[in-house]
Amino acid sequence: MPDLNSGETEAEIGGAQHRLVLTLGALAELEAAFGAEDLTALAERFGAGRLKARDLVRIIGAGLRGAGETISDEDVARLTVDGGATGYVRVAAALLAATFGVEERPLGEPVGA
């Protein structure tokens, strides 16, 4: 069971249960990947809810690596999730909500909606 107080979440990815966590190192990886100046800019980018498939690969990959898995983004891109595109969004949204301490909501839905 994930420790939500530590920003952890779990998801079934590629037919197996995985723990995901955006550690400080994983967040630094995402800052570099997205060209974000700081954590606030990174959170604002994610809060806008306009994520490409490649963004979801990076977020999920960083979360898996943060939890200790040795996996490349290319390997993550080949994994399946129940629910297809919606399933990938759900995994990323849960991870971001656990990390940034916000109530989980669909990506793209304004805060307070």
Tab-separated table of C-alpha atoms in Angstrom:
chain	number	residue	atom	x	y	z
A	1	MET	CA	0.000	0.000	0.000
A	2	PRO	CA	1.418	3.403	-0.954
A	3	ASP	CA	2.331	5.964	1.684
A	4	LEU	CA	0.348	8.969	0.468
A	5	ASN	CA	2.042	11.170	3.072
A	6	SER	CA	5.323	10.486	1.247
A	7	GLY	CA	3.896	11.269	-2.186
A	8	GLU	CA	3.680	7.617	-3.189
A	9	THR	CA	1.012	6.067	-5.346
A	10	GLU	CA	0.453	2.665	-6.923
A	11	ALA	CA	-0.804	1.689	-10.339
A	12	GLU	CA	-1.136	-1.372	-12.505
A	13	ILE	CA	1.152	-0.759	-15.452
A	14	GLY	CA	2.165	-3.382	-17.974
A	15	GLY	CA	0.096	-6.003	-16.165
A	16	ALA	CA	1.945	-5.623	-12.851
A	17	GLN	CA	1.428	-3.482	-9.759
A	18	HIS	CA	4.027	-0.708	-9.446
A	19	ARG	CA	4.844	1.911	-6.826
A	20	LEU	CA	5.507	5.426	-8.150
A	21	VAL	CA	6.999	8.408	-6.332
A	22	LEU	CA	8.395	11.705	-7.546
A	23	THR	CA	11.487	12.040	-5.380
A	24	LEU	CA	13.573	15.213	-5.431
A	25	GLY	CA	15.763	13.596	-8.090
A	26	ALA	CA	12.720	12.638	-10.171
A	27	LEU	CA	11.381	16.198	-9.895
A	28	ALA	CA	14.756	17.563	-11.008
A	29	GLU	CA	14.600	15.176	-13.973
A	30	LEU	CA	11.168	16.543	-14.896
A	31	GLU	CA	12.307	20.169	-14.488
A	32	ALA	CA	15.079	19.482	-17.003
A	33	ALA	CA	12.829	17.542	-19.384
A	34	PHE	CA	10.171	20.263	-19.440
A	35	GLY	CA	12.541	23.236	-19.244
A	36	ALA	CA	10.871	24.396	-16.028
A	37	GLU	CA	12.763	27.036	-14.061
A	38	ASP	CA	11.617	25.718	-10.675
A	39	LEU	CA	9.064	23.510	-8.921
A	40	THR	CA	6.409	26.210	-9.075
A	41	ALA	CA	6.771	26.449	-12.856
A	42	LEU	CA	6.621	22.659	-13.078
A	43	ALA	CA	3.447	22.507	-10.969
A	44	GLU	CA	1.866	25.278	-13.043
A	45	ARG	CA	2.643	23.400	-16.252
A	46	PHE	CA	1.030	20.249	-14.915
A	47	GLY	CA	-1.882	22.221	-13.475
A	48	ALA	CA	-2.713	23.551	-16.932
A	49	GLY	CA	-3.715	19.997	-17.815
A	50	ARG	CA	-2.520	20.144	-21.409
A	51	LEU	CA	-0.189	17.173	-21.520
A	52	LYS	CA	1.046	15.294	-24.563
A	53	ALA	CA	1.487	11.521	-24.622
A	54	ARG	CA	5.255	12.100	-24.381
A	55	ASP	CA	4.675	14.158	-21.211
A	56	LEU	CA	2.765	11.248	-19.649
A	57	VAL	CA	5.647	8.897	-20.506
A	58	ARG	CA	8.112	11.254	-18.798
A	59	ILE	CA	5.962	11.708	-15.677
A	60	ILE	CA	5.209	7.997	-15.266
A	61	GLY	CA	8.832	7.069	-16.030
A	62	ALA	CA	10.164	9.546	-13.475
A	63	GLY	CA	7.712	8.172	-10.901
A	64	LEU	CA	8.800	4.591	-11.531
A	65	ARG	CA	12.487	5.524	-11.367
A	66	GLY	CA	11.837	7.556	-8.207
A	67	ALA	CA	10.443	4.378	-6.655
A	68	GLY	CA	13.652	2.542	-7.525
A	69	GLU	CA	12.887	0.875	-10.845
A	70	THR	CA	15.473	0.828	-13.587
A	71	ILE	CA	13.408	1.678	-16.650
A	72	SER	CA	13.873	4.019	-19.593
A	73	ASP	CA	11.228	6.302	-21.032
A	74	GLU	CA	11.328	4.149	-24.175
A	75	ASP	CA	10.425	1.096	-22.072
A	76	VAL	CA	7.673	3.039	-20.297
A	77	ALA	CA	6.206	4.033	-23.672
A	78	ARG	CA	5.745	0.351	-24.517
A	79	LEU	CA	3.844	-0.492	-21.316
A	80	THR	CA	0.072	-0.790	-21.315
A	81	VAL	CA	-2.433	0.556	-18.810
A	82	ASP	CA	-6.064	-0.452	-18.435
A	83	GLY	CA	-8.281	2.222	-19.903
A	84	GLY	CA	-5.879	3.239	-22.670
A	85	ALA	CA	-5.172	6.964	-22.890
A	86	THR	CA	-7.539	7.696	-20.003
A	87	GLY	CA	-5.684	5.161	-17.872
A	88	TYR	CA	-2.326	6.836	-18.498
A	89	VAL	CA	-3.830	10.211	-17.578
A	90	ARG	CA	-5.303	8.707	-14.398
A	91	VAL	CA	-1.887	7.297	-13.345
A	92	ALA	CA	-0.119	10.619	-13.972
A	93	ALA	CA	-2.871	12.634	-12.249
A	94	ALA	CA	-2.729	10.437	-9.137
A	95	LEU	CA	1.059	10.744	-9.001
A	96	LEU	CA	0.994	14.528	-9.400
A	97	ALA	CA	-1.757	14.864	-6.791
A	98	ALA	CA	0.243	12.756	-4.330
A	99	THR	CA	3.395	14.772	-5.030
A	100	PHE	CA	2.024	18.283	-4.939
A	101	GLY	CA	-0.523	17.622	-2.206
A	102	VAL	CA	-3.590	18.654	-4.156
A	103	GLU	CA	-6.911	16.921	-4.410
A	104	GLU	CA	-6.891	14.546	-7.359
A	105	ARG	CA	-8.939	15.849	-10.276
A	106	PRO	CA	-8.972	15.170	-13.986
A	107	LEU	CA	-6.106	16.872	-15.822
A	108	GLY	CA	-7.405	20.003	-17.483
A	109	GLU	CA	-10.186	20.591	-14.957
A	110	PRO	CA	-9.741	23.989	-13.282
A	111	VAL	CA	-8.999	24.069	-9.567
A	112	GLY	CA	-12.226	24.552	-7.619
A	113	ALA	CA	-14.411	23.029	-10.345
